[in-house]
Amino acid sequence: MRISVIGCGYLGAVHASAMAELGHDVVGIDVDAAKIAQLAIGKPPFFEPGLPEVLRKAVNSGRLHFSTDIADAAGSQVHFIAVGTPQKPGSYSADLRYVDASIESLIPHLADGDLVVGKSTVPVGTAARLAELIAAGSGASLAWNPEFLREGFAVQDTISPDRLVYGVAPGAPGEHAVKLLNEIYATALAADTPLVITDYATAELVKVAANAFLATKISFINAMAEIAEVTGADVTQLADAIGYDGRIGRRFLGAGVGFGGGCLPKDIRAFTARAEELGRGESVAFLKEIDKINLRRRQRVVDLTTKALGNTVYNAKVAVLGLSFKPHSDDVRDSPALDVAVQLRGLGAEVVATDPEAIANSRARHPQLQYEESLENTLRGADAVVLVTEWPEFRHLDPVWAGSLVKTKTVIDGRNALDAAVWRAAGWTYHGLGRP
Ligand code: UGA
């Protein structure tokens, strides 16, 4: 099938490449000429494991093209909208300007029977509004098909999703949408991927509800970490023990510096803003508490570091391990790790930070920090080591080797990623989050 993908950021670039991998003819469109130029030669403009291979293969096969001209969407039967919906400056709401602009610019190029498929995360009610716009300006229709990919596993999650959700219009237009989407996702459907067909509102809500649930699960265990801290309990053991209950499950019970990234934080905020607009603010008011618990954990890491350094970080050399919001990503949007580094620097610490992939993005946002490519140079002479993104190379750091480089063997494990007993045995003063 001929497909256009409008918006070639994390979501769009991965989606376009994965659709080409599945055998479709794809054109990826974005207003950012520099991004398109890079993608067109098979180079992703961001770090995502597995993407370079799939992208290069698709471009070389001739099944994937890129363009800055929305007119190149003409001739595709299905048009995916994959533009960003960031948090609006000065507000909790989602900024829909890119979604609106992409739909408005696409409408003149739509043919009768075309299907526009929204993948962006939007406030509930957006699809119904866009469907009217599309119907008024063309013979095309709209479906909402939320995306659940995780950064770091984006290619795998797109090619083999754990579920598919189609939000469609009632009646014949909806049946037409299901037929086209089934053709696009034929490979996943043949592998028995669960499919849920809904109305627009449900599909939009599925996405924000899933992210709200994940955020809640993380803040729940972080709240338990706060209680553990005043009782001497160990939150990691607590998580193991409750996680054995199949109804609870151990995943997303990783207590630490909390969640960040381009999705969870802004999605729970946009959800509360939308619920308030709908007069149901109290239904998701708890998400504000989830947000607060989450942000408190960043402060906790800063406070632990300050305390460990004798109640001031001024002029102390602090080695910060990790900058991305999670491992296997170069994304520093709302990254707890980068936030901690910046806060420590603001308190007068001499911060030296390292990350396997996220230094360039961090430097662009915070040039005041000192960055080091090498772990060895980061650790050398440090008064304290703060681990805030659990990349495998930090998780598996040898405490004896690290101890030979630092000035003082003090570690703050902001992800509970290290074996406390092993580090203590190597002479380190170890501080975890919610564990003794
Ligand atoms: C999240 C969702 O997991 C995806 O399903 C969704 O498609 C995506 O948002 C999106 O809306 O596009 P992602 O932002 O890539 O995916 O990251 P997650 O793996 O969910 O991690 C989010 C944050 O939570 C990270 O900062 C991570 O370090 C933190 N986290 C995760 C914890 O602090 N503890 C955990 O146990 C798990």
mmCIF file of C-alpha atoms in Angstrom, residues 77-400:
data_model
loop_
_atom_site.group_PDB
_atom_site.id
_atom_site.type_symbol
_atom_site.label_atom_id
_atom_site.label_comp_id
_atom_site.label_asym_id
_atom_site.label_seq_id
_atom_site.Cartn_x
_atom_site.Cartn_y
_atom_site.Cartn_z
ATOM 1 C CA GLN A 77 -4.150 5.915 0.241
ATOM 2 C CA VAL A 78 -3.383 6.227 3.933
ATOM 3 C CA HIS A 79 -1.817 9.258 5.665
ATOM 4 C CA PHE A 80 -0.441 8.850 9.177
ATOM 5 C CA ILE A 81 -0.257 11.959 11.362
ATOM 6 C CA ALA A 82 2.765 11.522 13.637
ATOM 7 C CA VAL A 83 3.623 15.078 14.669
ATOM 8 C CA GLY A 84 4.420 16.099 18.242
ATOM 9 C CA THR A 85 1.933 17.342 20.830
ATOM 10 C CA PRO A 86 4.229 18.956 23.419
ATOM 11 C CA GLN A 87 3.132 20.684 26.599
ATOM 12 C CA LYS A 88 1.927 24.223 25.865
ATOM 13 C CA PRO A 89 4.227 26.865 27.354
ATOM 14 C CA GLY A 90 2.719 28.259 30.550
ATOM 15 C CA SER A 91 -0.011 25.605 30.710
ATOM 16 C CA TYR A 92 -0.610 21.913 31.350
ATOM 17 C CA SER A 93 -2.528 21.451 28.083
ATOM 18 C CA ALA A 94 -1.180 19.779 24.966
ATOM 19 C CA ASP A 95 -0.137 22.092 22.157
ATOM 20 C CA LEU A 96 -2.087 20.956 19.102
ATOM 21 C CA ARG A 97 -0.690 23.467 16.657
ATOM 22 C CA TYR A 98 1.380 20.871 14.745
ATOM 23 C CA VAL A 99 -1.541 18.455 14.470
ATOM 24 C CA ASP A 100 -3.853 21.200 13.226
ATOM 25 C CA ALA A 101 -1.275 22.548 10.774
ATOM 26 C CA SER A 102 -0.548 19.109 9.341
ATOM 27 C CA ILE A 103 -4.241 18.344 8.803
ATOM 28 C CA GLU A 104 -4.920 21.743 7.220
ATOM 29 C CA SER A 105 -1.977 21.433 4.842
ATOM 30 C CA LEU A 106 -2.862 17.824 3.984
ATOM 31 C CA ILE A 107 -6.560 18.351 3.143
ATOM 32 C CA PRO A 108 -6.016 19.872 -0.342
ATOM 33 C CA HIS A 109 -3.978 16.795 -1.333
ATOM 34 C CA LEU A 110 -6.472 14.152 -0.209
ATOM 35 C CA ALA A 111 -8.369 12.058 -2.744
ATOM 36 C CA ASP A 112 -11.793 10.467 -2.284
ATOM 37 C CA GLY A 113 -11.555 7.328 -0.198
ATOM 38 C CA ASP A 114 -8.213 8.273 1.389
ATOM 39 C CA LEU A 115 -7.827 7.568 5.095
ATOM 40 C CA VAL A 116 -6.092 9.926 7.499
ATOM 41 C CA VAL A 117 -4.815 8.053 10.559
ATOM 42 C CA GLY A 118 -3.939 9.949 13.714
ATOM 43 C CA LYS A 119 -1.071 8.476 15.745
ATOM 44 C CA SER A 120 -0.126 11.537 17.816
ATOM 45 C CA THR A 121 -1.180 11.594 21.483
ATOM 46 C CA VAL A 122 -4.070 14.064 21.697
ATOM 47 C CA PRO A 123 -6.653 15.244 24.223
ATOM 48 C CA VAL A 124 -9.898 13.274 23.989
ATOM 49 C CA GLY A 125 -12.283 14.981 21.555
ATOM 50 C CA THR A 126 -9.588 16.019 19.076
ATOM 51 C CA ALA A 127 -10.326 13.245 16.566
ATOM 52 C CA ALA A 128 -14.024 14.132 16.327
ATOM 53 C CA ARG A 129 -13.089 17.752 15.608
ATOM 54 C CA LEU A 130 -10.486 16.763 12.989
ATOM 55 C CA ALA A 131 -12.894 14.298 11.337
ATOM 56 C CA GLU A 132 -15.299 17.182 10.702
ATOM 57 C CA LEU A 133 -12.521 19.322 9.222
ATOM 58 C CA ILE A 134 -11.437 16.500 6.924
ATOM 59 C CA ALA A 135 -15.013 15.708 5.839
ATOM 60 C CA ALA A 136 -15.693 19.394 5.115
ATOM 61 C CA GLY A 137 -12.572 19.779 2.971
ATOM 62 C CA SER A 138 -12.208 16.444 1.174
ATOM 63 C CA GLY A 139 -13.663 13.027 0.383
ATOM 64 C CA ALA A 140 -11.325 11.377 2.902
ATOM 65 C CA SER A 141 -12.100 10.057 6.375
ATOM 66 C CA LEU A 142 -10.294 9.707 9.702
ATOM 67 C CA ALA A 143 -9.248 6.905 12.056
ATOM 68 C CA TRP A 144 -7.354 7.153 15.358
ATOM 69 C CA ASN A 145 -4.642 4.562 15.862
ATOM 70 C CA PRO A 146 -2.629 5.337 19.016
ATOM 71 C CA GLU A 147 0.986 4.318 19.258
ATOM 72 C CA PHE A 148 2.446 2.487 22.249
ATOM 73 C CA LEU A 149 6.097 2.258 21.244
ATOM 74 C CA ARG A 150 8.801 2.679 23.858
ATOM 75 C CA GLU A 151 11.943 4.572 23.015
ATOM 76 C CA GLY A 152 14.840 2.162 22.917
ATOM 77 C CA PHE A 153 12.537 -0.586 21.570
ATOM 78 C CA ALA A 154 10.692 1.544 19.033
ATOM 79 C CA VAL A 155 11.360 -0.537 15.903
ATOM 80 C CA GLN A 156 10.428 -3.826 17.538
ATOM 81 C CA ASP A 157 7.328 -2.254 19.175
ATOM 82 C CA THR A 158 6.139 -0.899 15.797
ATOM 83 C CA ILE A 159 6.712 -4.049 13.769
ATOM 84 C CA SER A 160 5.402 -6.382 16.496
ATOM 85 C CA PRO A 161 3.095 -4.291 18.708
ATOM 86 C CA ASP A 162 1.537 -5.905 21.791
ATOM 87 C CA ARG A 163 -1.868 -4.638 20.701
ATOM 88 C CA LEU A 164 -3.531 -2.570 17.969
ATOM 89 C CA VAL A 165 -6.271 -0.052 18.616
ATOM 90 C CA TYR A 166 -8.369 1.474 15.822
ATOM 91 C CA GLY A 167 -10.709 4.313 16.733
ATOM 92 C CA VAL A 168 -13.088 4.635 13.789
ATOM 93 C CA ALA A 169 -16.210 6.480 12.671
ATOM 94 C CA PRO A 170 -19.541 4.610 12.814
ATOM 95 C CA GLY A 171 -20.949 2.803 9.772
ATOM 96 C CA ALA A 172 -19.443 2.445 6.294
ATOM 97 C CA PRO A 173 -16.552 4.939 6.753
ATOM 98 C CA GLY A 174 -15.485 2.992 9.833
ATOM 99 C CA GLU A 175 -15.631 -0.326 7.938
ATOM 100 C CA HIS A 176 -13.529 1.196 5.152
ATOM 101 C CA ALA A 177 -10.973 2.383 7.743
ATOM 102 C CA VAL A 178 -10.782 -1.077 9.368
ATOM 103 C CA LYS A 179 -10.220 -2.704 5.965
ATOM 104 C CA LEU A 180 -7.318 -0.371 5.107
ATOM 105 C CA LEU A 181 -5.741 -0.618 8.553
ATOM 106 C CA ASN A 182 -6.015 -4.423 8.509
ATOM 107 C CA GLU A 183 -4.126 -4.408 5.209
ATOM 108 C CA ILE A 184 -1.404 -2.169 6.652
ATOM 109 C CA TYR A 185 -1.017 -4.268 9.796
ATOM 110 C CA ALA A 186 -1.499 -7.635 8.050
ATOM 111 C CA THR A 187 1.794 -9.025 9.406
ATOM 112 C CA ALA A 188 0.998 -8.201 13.033
ATOM 113 C CA LEU A 189 -2.580 -9.442 12.698
ATOM 114 C CA ALA A 190 -1.381 -12.726 11.176
ATOM 115 C CA ALA A 191 0.730 -13.145 14.335
ATOM 116 C CA ASP A 192 -2.458 -12.905 16.452
ATOM 117 C CA THR A 193 -1.781 -9.409 17.791
ATOM 118 C CA PRO A 194 -4.855 -8.416 19.803
ATOM 119 C CA LEU A 195 -6.994 -5.831 17.996
ATOM 120 C CA VAL A 196 -9.473 -3.516 19.708
ATOM 121 C CA ILE A 197 -11.827 -1.547 17.446
ATOM 122 C CA THR A 198 -13.396 1.448 19.173
ATOM 123 C CA ASP A 199 -14.882 4.879 18.627
ATOM 124 C CA TYR A 200 -12.600 7.916 18.469
ATOM 125 C CA ALA A 201 -12.914 8.948 22.113
ATOM 126 C CA THR A 202 -12.040 5.491 23.437
ATOM 127 C CA ALA A 203 -8.989 5.207 21.190
ATOM 128 C CA GLU A 204 -7.731 8.619 22.314
ATOM 129 C CA LEU A 205 -8.326 7.718 25.958
ATOM 130 C CA VAL A 206 -6.662 4.292 25.679
ATOM 131 C CA LYS A 207 -3.397 6.036 24.948
ATOM 132 C CA VAL A 208 -3.489 8.589 27.760
ATOM 133 C CA ALA A 209 -4.924 6.054 30.210
ATOM 134 C CA ALA A 210 -2.062 3.637 29.468
ATOM 135 C CA ASN A 211 0.571 6.313 30.088
ATOM 136 C CA ALA A 212 -1.283 7.579 33.181
ATOM 137 C CA PHE A 213 -1.344 4.029 34.566
ATOM 138 C CA LEU A 214 2.377 3.537 33.943
ATOM 139 C CA ALA A 215 3.177 6.896 35.568
ATOM 140 C CA THR A 216 0.978 5.965 38.535
ATOM 141 C CA LYS A 217 2.718 2.631 38.937
ATOM 142 C CA ILE A 218 6.132 4.326 39.041
ATOM 143 C CA SER A 219 4.994 7.038 41.463
ATOM 144 C CA PHE A 220 3.293 4.419 43.621
ATOM 145 C CA ILE A 221 6.564 2.582 44.179
ATOM 146 C CA ASN A 222 8.376 5.893 44.646
ATOM 147 C CA ALA A 223 5.835 6.838 47.329
ATOM 148 C CA MET A 224 6.636 3.497 49.001
ATOM 149 C CA ALA A 225 10.314 4.460 48.719
ATOM 150 C CA GLU A 226 9.544 7.635 50.683
ATOM 151 C CA ILE A 227 7.911 5.564 53.414
ATOM 152 C CA ALA A 228 10.803 3.091 53.310
ATOM 153 C CA GLU A 229 13.195 5.972 53.874
ATOM 154 C CA VAL A 230 11.620 6.869 57.213
ATOM 155 C CA THR A 231 11.210 3.264 58.379
ATOM 156 C CA GLY A 232 14.436 1.609 57.272
ATOM 157 C CA ALA A 233 12.609 -0.727 54.881
ATOM 158 C CA ASP A 234 13.992 -1.707 51.470
ATOM 159 C CA VAL A 235 11.729 -0.682 48.562
ATOM 160 C CA THR A 236 13.510 -2.951 46.075
ATOM 161 C CA GLN A 237 12.648 -6.026 48.148
ATOM 162 C CA LEU A 238 9.151 -4.684 48.667
ATOM 163 C CA ALA A 239 8.760 -4.323 44.873
ATOM 164 C CA ASP A 240 10.036 -7.880 44.334
ATOM 165 C CA ALA A 241 7.625 -9.241 46.894
ATOM 166 C CA ILE A 242 4.498 -7.443 45.685
ATOM 167 C CA GLY A 243 5.562 -7.964 42.069
ATOM 168 C CA TYR A 244 5.218 -11.749 42.460
ATOM 169 C CA ASP A 245 1.475 -11.158 42.719
ATOM 170 C CA GLY A 246 0.428 -11.649 39.102
ATOM 171 C CA ARG A 247 -2.233 -8.982 39.504
ATOM 172 C CA ILE A 248 0.448 -6.419 40.379
ATOM 173 C CA GLY A 249 3.501 -7.509 38.378
ATOM 174 C CA ARG A 250 7.102 -6.357 38.874
ATOM 175 C CA ARG A 251 7.451 -4.254 35.709
ATOM 176 C CA PHE A 252 7.403 -0.471 36.197
ATOM 177 C CA LEU A 253 8.010 -0.883 39.915
ATOM 178 C CA GLY A 254 11.550 0.417 39.573
ATOM 179 C CA ALA A 255 11.899 2.986 42.380
ATOM 180 C CA GLY A 256 14.420 5.736 41.793
ATOM 181 C CA VAL A 257 14.728 9.260 40.456
ATOM 182 C CA GLY A 258 11.406 8.872 38.659
ATOM 183 C CA PHE A 259 9.975 9.155 35.175
ATOM 184 C CA GLY A 260 10.762 11.674 32.475
ATOM 185 C CA GLY A 261 10.848 11.838 28.706
ATOM 186 C CA GLY A 262 8.667 13.330 26.029
ATOM 187 C CA CYS A 263 5.555 11.330 26.959
ATOM 188 C CA LEU A 264 4.677 10.371 30.539
ATOM 189 C CA PRO A 265 5.124 13.790 32.212
ATOM 190 C CA LYS A 266 3.357 15.856 29.557
ATOM 191 C CA ASP A 267 0.660 13.246 28.947
ATOM 192 C CA ILE A 268 -0.500 13.124 32.588
ATOM 193 C CA ARG A 269 -0.549 16.920 32.689
ATOM 194 C CA ALA A 270 -2.504 17.217 29.448
ATOM 195 C CA PHE A 271 -4.926 14.577 30.753
ATOM 196 C CA THR A 272 -5.647 16.575 33.922
ATOM 197 C CA ALA A 273 -6.066 19.761 31.864
ATOM 198 C CA ARG A 274 -8.499 18.045 29.486
ATOM 199 C CA ALA A 275 -10.479 16.432 32.327
ATOM 200 C CA GLU A 276 -10.853 19.867 33.933
ATOM 201 C CA GLU A 277 -12.132 21.308 30.637
ATOM 202 C CA LEU A 278 -14.671 18.479 30.573
ATOM 203 C CA GLY A 279 -15.796 19.288 34.123
ATOM 204 C CA ARG A 280 -14.322 16.019 35.464
ATOM 205 C CA GLY A 281 -11.114 17.370 36.955
ATOM 206 C CA GLU A 282 -11.588 15.409 40.172
ATOM 207 C CA SER A 283 -11.600 12.071 38.302
ATOM 208 C CA VAL A 284 -7.910 12.372 37.517
ATOM 209 C CA ALA A 285 -6.864 14.870 40.201
ATOM 210 C CA PHE A 286 -4.694 12.070 41.631
ATOM 211 C CA LEU A 287 -2.418 12.483 38.612
ATOM 212 C CA LYS A 288 -1.289 15.814 40.054
ATOM 213 C CA GLU A 289 -0.113 13.918 43.125
ATOM 214 C CA ILE A 290 1.603 11.384 40.824
ATOM 215 C CA ASP A 291 3.440 14.278 39.173
ATOM 216 C CA LYS A 292 4.432 15.776 42.548
ATOM 217 C CA ILE A 293 5.735 12.468 43.933
ATOM 218 C CA ASN A 294 7.734 12.082 40.748
ATOM 219 C CA LEU A 295 9.328 15.525 40.938
ATOM 220 C CA ARG A 296 10.120 15.058 44.654
ATOM 221 C CA ARG A 297 12.388 12.141 43.794
ATOM 222 C CA ARG A 298 14.668 14.395 41.776
ATOM 223 C CA GLN A 299 14.945 16.667 44.799
ATOM 224 C CA ARG A 300 15.647 13.627 46.973
ATOM 225 C CA VAL A 301 18.695 12.719 44.853
ATOM 226 C CA VAL A 302 19.975 16.292 45.101
ATOM 227 C CA ASP A 303 19.386 16.318 48.884
ATOM 228 C CA LEU A 304 21.072 12.929 49.389
ATOM 229 C CA THR A 305 24.084 14.153 47.433
ATOM 230 C CA THR A 306 24.243 17.382 49.433
ATOM 231 C CA LYS A 307 24.003 15.501 52.721
ATOM 232 C CA ALA A 308 26.636 12.973 51.656
ATOM 233 C CA LEU A 309 29.003 15.837 50.875
ATOM 234 C CA GLY A 310 28.672 17.369 54.355
ATOM 235 C CA ASN A 311 25.611 19.535 53.705
ATOM 236 C CA THR A 312 27.036 21.547 50.847
ATOM 237 C CA VAL A 313 27.925 20.645 47.295
ATOM 238 C CA TYR A 314 29.719 23.960 46.778
ATOM 239 C CA ASN A 315 32.984 23.384 44.912
ATOM 240 C CA ALA A 316 32.644 19.599 45.284
ATOM 241 C CA LYS A 317 33.348 17.574 42.177
ATOM 242 C CA VAL A 318 30.263 15.484 41.422
ATOM 243 C CA ALA A 319 30.437 12.799 38.728
ATOM 244 C CA VAL A 320 26.958 12.376 37.186
ATOM 245 C CA LEU A 321 26.453 9.076 35.380
ATOM 246 C CA GLY A 322 23.613 9.386 32.888
ATOM 247 C CA LEU A 323 21.819 12.249 31.159
ATOM 248 C CA SER A 324 19.124 10.629 28.999
ATOM 249 C CA PHE A 325 15.660 10.072 30.516
ATOM 250 C CA LYS A 326 16.235 6.329 30.306
ATOM 251 C CA PRO A 327 18.904 3.964 28.926
ATOM 252 C CA HIS A 328 19.159 3.204 25.188
ATOM 253 C CA SER A 329 17.986 6.674 24.240
ATOM 254 C CA ASP A 330 19.619 10.043 23.559
ATOM 255 C CA ASP A 331 16.400 11.822 24.548
ATOM 256 C CA VAL A 332 16.826 14.405 27.309
ATOM 257 C CA ARG A 333 13.307 15.860 27.220
ATOM 258 C CA ASP A 334 12.223 16.299 30.852
ATOM 259 C CA SER A 335 15.057 13.995 31.859
ATOM 260 C CA PRO A 336 15.353 13.468 35.640
ATOM 261 C CA ALA A 337 19.072 12.795 35.151
ATOM 262 C CA LEU A 338 19.790 16.072 33.377
ATOM 263 C CA ASP A 339 17.575 17.904 35.871
ATOM 264 C CA VAL A 340 19.620 16.556 38.807
ATOM 265 C CA ALA A 341 22.882 17.533 37.080
ATOM 266 C CA VAL A 342 21.601 21.064 36.454
ATOM 267 C CA GLN A 343 20.316 21.450 40.021
ATOM 268 C CA LEU A 344 23.642 20.329 41.503
ATOM 269 C CA ARG A 345 25.487 22.747 39.259
ATOM 270 C CA GLY A 346 23.079 25.503 40.352
ATOM 271 C CA LEU A 347 24.056 24.766 43.964
ATOM 272 C CA GLY A 348 27.685 25.374 43.110
ATOM 273 C CA ALA A 349 28.942 21.822 42.485
ATOM 274 C CA GLU A 350 31.557 21.193 39.855
ATOM 275 C CA VAL A 351 29.441 18.758 37.837
ATOM 276 C CA VAL A 352 31.104 16.437 35.357
ATOM 277 C CA ALA A 353 28.503 14.412 33.490
ATOM 278 C CA THR A 354 28.706 11.541 31.069
ATOM 279 C CA ASP A 355 26.277 9.492 28.983
ATOM 280 C CA PRO A 356 26.841 7.016 26.157
ATOM 281 C CA GLU A 357 24.490 8.856 23.766
ATOM 282 C CA ALA A 358 22.948 11.982 25.258
ATOM 283 C CA ILE A 359 25.895 14.394 25.640
ATOM 284 C CA ALA A 360 25.210 16.361 22.445
ATOM 285 C CA ASN A 361 21.524 16.917 23.267
ATOM 286 C CA SER A 362 22.376 17.839 26.867
ATOM 287 C CA ARG A 363 25.090 20.278 25.842
ATOM 288 C CA ALA A 364 22.700 22.029 23.443
ATOM 289 C CA ARG A 365 20.296 22.657 26.346
ATOM 290 C CA HIS A 366 22.765 23.155 29.184
ATOM 291 C CA PRO A 367 26.154 24.336 27.953
ATOM 292 C CA GLN A 368 27.058 25.329 31.554
ATOM 293 C CA LEU A 369 27.689 21.698 32.520
ATOM 294 C CA GLN A 370 30.995 19.956 31.917
ATOM 295 C CA TYR A 371 30.621 16.836 29.794
ATOM 296 C CA GLU A 372 33.068 13.959 29.444
ATOM 297 C CA GLU A 373 32.869 11.167 26.881
ATOM 298 C CA SER A 374 35.026 8.882 28.987
ATOM 299 C CA LEU A 375 33.777 7.277 32.170
ATOM 300 C CA GLU A 376 37.307 7.258 33.515
ATOM 301 C CA ASN A 377 37.707 11.049 33.149
ATOM 302 C CA THR A 378 34.260 11.581 34.651
ATOM 303 C CA LEU A 379 35.115 9.597 37.764
ATOM 304 C CA ARG A 380 38.654 10.875 38.248
ATOM 305 C CA GLY A 381 38.941 12.959 41.421
ATOM 306 C CA ALA A 382 35.187 12.921 42.175
ATOM 307 C CA ASP A 383 33.972 13.732 45.677
ATOM 308 C CA ALA A 384 30.713 11.883 44.949
ATOM 309 C CA VAL A 385 29.285 9.738 42.151
ATOM 310 C CA VAL A 386 25.587 10.081 41.248
ATOM 311 C CA LEU A 387 24.044 7.400 39.013
ATOM 312 C CA VAL A 388 20.848 8.718 37.418
ATOM 313 C CA THR A 389 20.358 6.705 34.196
ATOM 314 C CA GLU A 390 20.859 2.953 34.439
ATOM 315 C CA TRP A 391 22.812 2.335 31.229
ATOM 316 C CA PRO A 392 24.351 -1.165 31.308
ATOM 317 C CA GLU A 393 27.884 0.294 31.469
ATOM 318 C CA PHE A 394 26.973 2.119 34.701
ATOM 319 C CA ARG A 395 24.986 -0.773 36.139
ATOM 320 C CA HIS A 396 27.987 -3.046 35.648
ATOM 321 C CA LEU A 397 30.588 -0.556 36.810
ATOM 322 C CA ASP A 398 33.373 -2.252 38.780
ATOM 323 C CA PRO A 399 33.423 -0.588 42.238
ATOM 324 C CA VAL A 400 37.092 -1.447 42.746
#
